[in-house]
């Protein structure tokens, strides 16, 4: 069943732009990205859009649809009423390049700031052995497709450009949590305390756990409950809990 | 095809209107009822605060043998009404002239105030930081929980420890509900069911706490070396998934339990005896 759907698409670049109205054919089973492609093919051949897999796995087609951060390829047209005007804009936290394409290099800068996995000195390549229950938590975070919708929706940087320097964002705080929970990460033996640095260097304290990152995650990772809050608790162990501190002083309490 | 808006020129604004970002003048473009959840949060929490403030300062109608209101237990002052075998420990002498509820409510209040779920609820509802996802907040500056006073949210685990103690005391109160007004065991009234329902929800809410999840096992790096703690962590994790629902359910149940005791103690309602 086809119908003529009404759309508002943001077009422009860093100098300026506006929402433009289009009427495009919509067919049964299509997603928003299909409509954008039809628009390119029929009415706006110079419309810029970043996309790749069309299967919700590459994280390229992140945008805001009716004001909600979503993947265009995973947003079915059937969720909208046929009479509804669907608005598509680029992500509003990052600088726009053109039309629906944004410059997400902020995220790559933040990724480089996170210290990598530290290999255990006593084990060589191929000698890593881990129990499933020890890696289960980290594996959830490895589902991340780096669409940066969580980075985009987080109000700490979305509404406060000045916080971009101090705040790594939910995706990369989750990366710290992943490494801190990794059974073989030897960062602590080298003097790197991921718990404290999450707070001191990567801005964990800015997070006020309002869970928008979790709401928009297309991989349904429980970012707040399983990564950010546990990381806050681990930081509290180090920085705000005198009993844990005392225990670590008295009997060298370990977190193994 | 037609242009709806004149071309926006980036200005000197901040947030979503920061120069270089897509120039869209609207704070948000959401078309759903995003305001409903924060509005309901504000309404329910405000109602609870008004009700509990009234009851905490009332200093009356909080004990109707064998039931005690959860707002007044434990009762720590000499001006408490006598509660045979109840949790009234007279730590504070006659100099404490106001409601004894004020001595203890700080602990459950602190537990809920620093709770990771309630933080989300009131940051969104009352402080609009943010009011909803992808809806711009109105504040020009934001430092989150990095500074005083919000950095104190990090002491949530201590309130959790106190919450466990309070849950034990309220369990004892609920057990006392299996007596009749004369103190004889083996009886039960509607009030017993009310107190039992309340303490069940209080326990579920307390044990589903994120700090509890951390303490029982979340802080560990290798679960395989601690199978018992790993099992406990998975149980608490299952409860933790329902932390929001349990937070609301236990908030309502504690108010209802108090209101039931108020109705019985004030003579407005006669507690039906089941056996």
XYZ file of C-alpha atoms in Angstrom:
531
model
C 0.000 0.000 0.000
C 1.604 3.256 -1.134
C 0.838 6.804 -0.162
C 2.274 10.267 -0.685
C 4.053 11.175 2.533
C 4.959 14.676 3.656
C 8.490 15.334 4.880
C 10.544 18.210 6.191
C 14.246 17.698 5.594
C 16.919 20.042 6.929
C 19.139 21.285 4.147
C 22.127 23.542 4.457
C 25.652 23.678 5.803
C 27.648 25.307 8.599
C 26.817 28.771 7.237
C 23.070 28.240 7.511
C 20.143 26.194 6.382
C 16.470 25.466 6.811
C 13.816 22.780 6.811
C 12.524 22.109 3.320
C 9.239 20.429 2.593
C 8.913 17.474 0.238
C 6.156 15.101 -0.768
C 7.532 11.624 -1.477
C 6.016 8.255 -2.285
C 6.075 5.824 0.633
C 5.635 2.080 0.115
C 4.783 -0.659 2.562
C 7.748 -1.990 4.539
C 9.993 0.999 3.900
C 12.197 2.805 6.380
C 13.082 6.494 6.552
C 16.376 5.908 4.749
C 14.440 4.460 1.778
C 12.533 7.723 1.547
C 15.730 9.756 1.706
C 17.134 7.654 -1.142
C 13.961 8.113 -3.184
C 14.222 11.823 -2.556
C 17.783 11.795 -3.866
C 16.702 9.809 -6.917
C 13.703 11.919 -7.828
C 13.810 15.434 -6.405
C 17.052 16.352 -4.635
C 20.056 14.631 -6.253
C 22.477 16.773 -4.244
C 20.987 15.859 -0.853
C 23.878 14.750 1.375
C 23.341 11.726 3.608
C 25.801 9.305 5.222
C 24.773 5.663 5.086
C 26.285 2.272 4.574
C 24.816 -1.067 5.654
C 21.071 -0.324 5.811
C 20.861 -3.002 8.476
C 21.419 -1.124 11.724
C 24.947 -2.392 12.143
C 27.285 0.235 10.715
C 26.000 3.223 12.706
C 26.335 5.618 9.770
C 22.816 6.941 9.193
C 22.253 8.568 12.590
C 19.871 11.525 12.409
C 16.950 13.041 14.277
C 13.506 12.009 13.156
C 10.642 14.055 14.535
C 13.151 15.400 17.030
C 14.258 11.980 18.302
C 17.766 10.675 17.667
C 17.461 7.480 15.625
C 19.030 5.443 12.860
C 17.240 6.233 9.599
C 17.620 2.652 8.397
C 15.956 1.257 11.516
C 13.012 3.638 11.648
C 10.060 2.086 9.898
C 7.650 4.403 8.120
C 4.803 2.332 9.558
C 5.361 3.938 12.978
C 4.117 7.241 11.561
C 0.595 8.190 10.674
C 0.094 8.646 6.933
C -1.118 12.194 7.473
C 1.855 13.053 9.665
C 4.696 15.254 8.442
C 7.974 13.519 9.218
C 10.851 15.857 10.061
C 14.426 14.671 9.464
C 17.384 16.741 10.634
C 21.061 16.022 11.178
C 22.272 15.292 14.709
C 22.169 18.593 16.570
C 25.166 18.109 18.869
C 27.880 17.972 16.201
C 28.926 20.529 13.582
C 27.027 20.074 10.362
C 28.947 19.356 7.169
C 26.029 19.452 4.766
C 22.358 18.509 4.876
C 22.069 15.353 7.022
C 25.808 14.796 7.389
C 27.588 15.930 10.539
C 31.221 16.069 11.560
C 31.514 13.452 14.313
C 35.263 13.849 14.838
C 34.590 14.950 18.446
C 33.947 11.286 19.166
C 37.214 10.115 17.658
C 39.076 12.691 19.707
C 37.403 11.357 22.847
C 38.125 7.758 21.827
C 41.841 8.528 21.614
C 41.783 9.960 25.129
C 40.758 6.601 26.661
C 43.829 4.504 27.581
C 43.766 1.186 25.723
C 43.532 -2.323 27.138
C 46.714 -3.142 29.041
C 47.832 -6.733 28.291
C 48.670 -8.855 31.333
C 52.490 -9.126 31.465
C 52.535 -12.809 32.392
C 50.485 -13.931 29.372
C 51.491 -13.989 25.745
C 49.303 -13.800 22.636
C 47.040 -16.831 22.456
C 47.319 -17.567 26.153
C 44.325 -15.510 27.301
C 41.734 -17.669 29.067
C 38.581 -16.127 30.482
C 35.370 -17.482 31.990
C 32.109 -16.476 30.356
C 30.732 -14.954 33.569
C 33.810 -12.713 33.733
C 33.365 -11.272 30.257
C 29.563 -11.116 30.104
C 29.375 -7.526 31.272
C 31.993 -6.273 28.829
C 30.408 -8.185 25.959
C 27.214 -6.185 26.279
C 29.198 -2.998 25.728
C 30.983 -4.539 22.735
C 27.648 -4.526 20.902
C 28.127 -0.792 20.402
C 28.028 0.140 16.695
C 29.359 3.657 17.334
C 26.398 5.437 15.811
C 27.027 8.193 18.394
C 23.322 8.671 19.041
C 24.083 8.494 22.778
C 26.781 11.122 22.410
C 24.331 13.231 20.418
C 21.444 13.030 22.859
C 23.477 13.553 26.031
C 22.485 16.978 27.308
C 25.890 17.496 28.933
C 27.368 18.305 25.529
C 24.219 18.786 23.454
C 23.101 21.754 25.534
C 26.540 22.898 26.711
C 29.178 23.137 24.015
C 31.699 24.247 26.646
C 31.560 20.801 28.314
C 32.939 19.022 25.260
C 36.493 19.424 26.510
C 35.875 17.881 29.925
C 33.279 15.221 29.148
C 33.969 12.001 27.256
C 30.291 11.179 26.758
C 28.356 7.982 27.477
C 29.927 5.909 24.698
C 33.450 6.428 25.997
C 32.618 6.256 29.675
C 31.104 2.909 28.749
C 34.446 2.017 27.140
C 36.197 2.804 30.442
C 33.676 0.637 32.292
C 34.263 -2.159 29.781
C 38.006 -2.071 30.355
C 37.704 -1.712 34.115
C 35.487 -4.815 34.214
C 37.765 -6.743 31.846
C 39.187 -9.737 33.763
C 42.619 -9.468 32.141
C 43.108 -5.713 31.925
C 46.332 -4.969 33.790
C 45.979 -1.193 33.908
C 46.076 -1.087 37.700
C 49.406 -2.939 37.798
C 50.870 -0.191 35.651
C 49.565 2.529 37.948
C 46.545 3.481 35.855
C 43.420 3.686 38.008
C 40.537 3.725 35.541
C 38.001 4.317 38.323
C 39.553 7.560 39.494
C 40.473 8.822 36.047
C 36.910 8.261 34.835
C 35.906 10.915 37.348
C 38.994 13.127 37.228
C 39.888 13.128 33.551
C 36.876 11.948 31.580
C 34.063 13.842 33.280
C 32.024 11.020 34.814
C 30.698 13.476 37.408
C 28.932 15.456 34.674
C 26.618 12.519 34.025
C 23.396 12.972 35.977
C 22.085 9.571 34.886
C 18.965 10.864 33.148
C 19.209 7.828 30.854
C 18.727 9.430 27.449
C 21.746 7.475 26.188
C 19.973 4.246 27.083
C 16.714 5.429 25.519
C 18.238 6.071 22.108
C 20.687 3.145 21.865
C 19.712 1.096 18.769
C 21.571 -1.912 20.195
C 19.520 -1.674 23.412
C 22.639 -1.559 25.562
C 21.716 -0.596 29.120
C 24.380 2.091 29.105
C 23.263 3.846 32.273
C 22.376 0.880 34.459
C 25.158 -1.459 33.403
C 28.039 0.886 32.578
C 27.685 4.432 33.912
C 26.159 3.721 37.311
C 28.541 0.817 38.057
C 31.385 3.105 37.011
C 30.076 5.826 39.335
C 29.983 3.267 42.143
C 33.542 2.207 41.359
C 34.653 5.846 41.375
C 32.870 6.264 44.714
C 34.900 3.304 46.035
C 38.058 5.204 45.231
C 37.115 8.766 46.012
C 34.096 9.061 48.292
C 33.935 5.993 50.499
C 36.193 6.175 53.569
C 35.303 2.616 54.607
C 36.493 1.130 51.323
C 39.607 3.295 51.517
C 40.261 2.142 55.078
C 39.759 -1.500 54.063
C 42.222 -1.130 51.221
C 44.771 0.387 53.586
C 44.402 -2.251 56.286
C 44.364 -5.474 54.277
C 45.136 -4.368 50.752
C 41.564 -5.066 49.676
C 41.419 -6.198 46.082
C 38.638 -6.025 43.551
C 39.271 -9.344 41.934
C 8.951 21.215 -2.727
C 9.124 24.520 -0.840
C 11.265 26.259 1.695
C 9.459 26.600 5.011
C 11.771 28.908 6.812
C 14.072 31.671 5.754
C 17.671 30.572 5.827
C 19.001 30.816 9.349
C 22.300 32.473 9.904
C 24.188 31.040 12.853
C 24.307 33.470 15.732
C 26.209 33.538 18.987
C 23.814 31.248 20.836
C 24.889 28.088 22.682
C 23.605 24.553 23.061
C 21.754 23.231 20.028
C 22.017 26.722 18.536
C 25.805 26.776 18.745
C 27.367 28.220 15.579
C 28.436 25.439 13.254
C 25.623 23.092 14.207
C 22.568 22.745 11.979
C 20.809 26.062 12.371
C 17.395 25.126 13.709
C 15.741 27.729 15.905
C 13.477 25.307 17.804
C 14.488 23.943 21.234
C 13.277 20.594 20.002
C 11.320 19.060 17.160
C 9.644 16.293 19.097
C 6.002 15.700 18.220
C 5.163 13.177 20.943
C 3.936 14.001 24.462
C 7.432 14.198 25.926
C 6.207 16.494 28.704
C 3.828 13.913 30.157
C 6.358 11.786 32.097
C 8.093 14.735 33.843
C 4.689 16.330 34.558
C 3.401 13.134 36.207
C 6.669 12.834 38.148
C 6.325 16.365 39.478
C 2.670 15.870 40.369
C 3.173 12.574 42.235
C 6.350 13.596 44.040
C 4.839 16.937 45.054
C 1.746 15.187 46.380
C 3.927 12.796 48.356
C 6.068 15.608 49.785
C 2.965 17.540 50.895
C 1.373 14.452 52.432
C 4.513 13.241 54.191
C 5.333 16.726 55.516
C 1.880 16.965 57.036
C 2.119 13.517 58.568
C 5.693 13.955 59.796
C 4.870 17.173 61.640
C 1.415 16.044 62.820
C 2.808 13.996 65.743
C -0.523 12.266 66.233
C -2.537 9.249 65.074
C 0.498 7.170 64.166
C -0.122 4.191 66.422
C -3.187 1.994 66.620
C -2.250 -1.210 68.418
C -0.756 -3.326 66.986
C 0.005 -1.147 63.956
C 2.576 1.626 63.776
C 2.969 4.010 60.890
C 6.194 3.485 58.884
C 6.799 7.234 59.210
C 7.182 6.885 62.991
C 9.239 3.728 63.277
C 11.607 3.421 64.991
C 10.289 5.946 67.496
C 13.307 7.432 69.252
C 11.938 10.031 71.685
C 10.229 9.939 75.060
C 7.246 11.773 73.619
C 6.334 8.722 71.498
C 3.058 7.058 72.353
C 3.641 3.745 74.193
C 4.028 0.851 71.756
C 4.046 -2.481 73.626
C 7.008 -4.521 72.302
C 7.310 -2.033 69.440
C 10.381 -0.303 68.059
C 10.260 2.645 70.446
C 13.694 3.248 71.874
C 13.768 6.391 73.920
C 17.133 7.778 72.928
C 16.005 11.384 72.911
C 14.759 12.766 76.216
C 11.865 15.067 77.068
C 13.774 18.001 75.590
C 12.714 16.732 72.174
C 9.339 18.399 71.996
C 8.418 18.062 68.356
C 7.407 15.112 66.214
C 9.632 12.029 66.669
C 9.162 11.238 62.982
C 11.593 14.045 62.186
C 14.382 12.078 63.906
C 14.189 9.135 61.533
C 12.697 10.319 58.261
C 16.003 11.829 57.157
C 17.285 8.307 56.443
C 14.583 7.042 54.065
C 14.404 10.547 52.627
C 18.164 10.546 51.989
C 17.979 7.062 50.480
C 15.344 8.110 47.999
C 16.839 11.536 47.353
C 20.202 10.048 46.351
C 18.666 7.027 44.584
C 19.863 6.676 40.993
C 16.296 6.342 39.731
C 14.845 9.267 41.661
C 17.765 11.414 40.564
C 16.732 10.842 36.963
C 13.112 11.573 37.867
C 13.678 14.855 39.657
C 16.511 16.104 37.459
C 14.107 15.742 34.575
C 10.886 16.743 36.312
C 11.905 19.530 38.641
C 15.202 20.795 37.264
C 14.594 20.229 33.537
C 18.166 19.010 33.092
C 17.028 17.822 30.604
C 13.199 17.871 30.671
C 13.227 15.009 28.137
C 15.630 13.474 25.673
C 16.604 15.852 22.857
C 14.608 18.688 24.434
C 16.975 21.549 25.204
C 17.325 22.436 28.861
C 16.918 26.070 29.920
C 20.117 26.418 31.962
C 23.043 28.459 30.631
C 25.620 26.433 32.637
C 25.828 22.820 33.734
C 28.300 21.098 36.044
C 26.291 17.960 36.838
C 27.376 16.102 39.944
C 30.931 17.412 39.941
C 30.498 20.053 42.651
C 28.867 20.627 46.033
C 26.052 19.963 46.792
C 25.333 17.394 44.075
C 28.672 15.664 44.559
C 27.105 14.384 47.795
C 24.996 12.040 45.666
C 28.036 9.765 45.881
C 27.160 8.832 49.475
C 24.097 6.906 48.292
C 25.605 3.620 49.519
C 25.593 4.866 53.118
C 21.901 5.643 52.886
C 21.493 2.148 51.461
C 23.092 0.657 54.577
C 20.664 2.635 56.761
C 17.788 1.615 54.482
C 18.544 -2.053 55.207
C 18.385 -1.338 58.959
C 15.070 0.454 58.506
C 13.708 -2.411 56.416
C 14.561 -4.820 59.245
C 12.748 -2.594 61.754
C 9.680 -2.260 59.531
C 9.690 -6.048 59.071
C 9.579 -6.362 62.847
C 6.663 -3.901 62.912
C 4.836 -5.962 60.300
C 5.425 -9.114 62.349
C 3.909 -7.380 65.382
C 0.798 -6.967 63.252
C 0.061 -10.629 63.882
C -1.070 -9.692 67.370
C -4.383 -8.248 68.422
C -4.779 -4.909 70.189
C -4.261 -6.652 73.531
C -0.878 -7.972 72.442
C -1.854 -11.626 71.957
C -0.226 -13.444 69.050
C -1.970 -15.418 66.337
C -4.273 -12.712 65.064
C -4.442 -10.775 61.855
C -6.310 -7.786 60.550
C -6.499 -5.859 57.303
C -3.761 -3.628 58.710
C -1.433 -6.636 58.896
C -1.850 -7.161 55.164
C -1.244 -3.452 54.542
C 1.992 -3.497 56.550
C 3.103 -6.783 54.952
C 2.499 -5.433 51.447
C 4.399 -2.295 52.314
C 7.413 -4.037 53.795
C 7.578 -6.462 50.850
C 7.789 -3.527 48.449
C 10.267 -1.691 50.710
C 12.552 -4.754 50.706
C 12.275 -5.197 46.950
C 13.046 -1.530 46.361
C 15.972 -1.566 48.807
C 17.518 -4.739 47.402
C 17.095 -3.563 43.810
C 19.266 -0.515 44.574
C 22.250 0.094 42.292
C 24.550 0.476 45.310
C 23.335 -2.889 46.600
C 24.153 -4.402 43.212
C 27.640 -2.944 43.457
C 28.227 -4.031 47.035
C 27.089 -7.634 46.593
C 29.261 -8.250 43.555
C 29.381 -5.449 41.011
C 32.687 -4.184 42.319
C 34.428 -7.457 41.475
C 36.554 -7.924 38.373
C 36.422 -11.716 38.262
C 33.049 -13.251 39.039
C 34.386 -16.780 38.484
C 36.444 -16.535 41.676
C 33.365 -15.548 43.723
C 30.485 -17.818 42.628
C 28.220 -16.959 45.575
C 28.604 -13.222 45.103
C 28.125 -13.682 41.373
C 24.839 -15.480 42.028
C 23.740 -12.704 44.387
C 24.742 -10.106 41.800
C 22.586 -11.777 39.155
C 19.600 -11.870 41.534
C 19.995 -8.225 42.469
C 20.480 -7.444 38.767
C 17.101 -8.974 37.960
C 15.469 -6.852 40.651
C 17.470 -3.840 39.542
C 15.820 -3.963 36.109
C 12.576 -3.100 37.906
C 14.064 -0.459 40.171
C 11.914 2.318 38.736
C 8.646 0.423 39.165
C 9.655 -0.629 42.675
C 10.607 2.946 43.557
C 7.130 4.179 42.691
C 5.302 1.188 44.147
C 7.100 1.424 47.477
C 6.610 5.208 47.613
C 2.865 4.757 47.208
C 2.730 1.787 49.586
C 4.521 3.610 52.388
C 2.090 6.529 52.098
C -0.865 4.143 51.983
C 0.388 2.218 55.016
C 0.759 5.433 56.955
C -2.681 6.610 55.840
C -4.254 3.334 56.885
C -2.742 3.637 60.369
C -3.919 7.248 60.506
C -7.475 6.227 59.639
C -7.514 3.501 62.276
C -5.750 5.566 64.954
C -8.018 8.560 64.438
C -11.115 6.368 64.688
C -12.196 7.125 61.130
C -11.975 3.485 60.099
C -12.296 0.292 62.105
C -9.628 -2.277 61.282
C -11.399 -5.469 60.103
C -10.095 -8.517 61.969
C -9.496 -11.535 59.756
C -8.849 -13.965 62.623
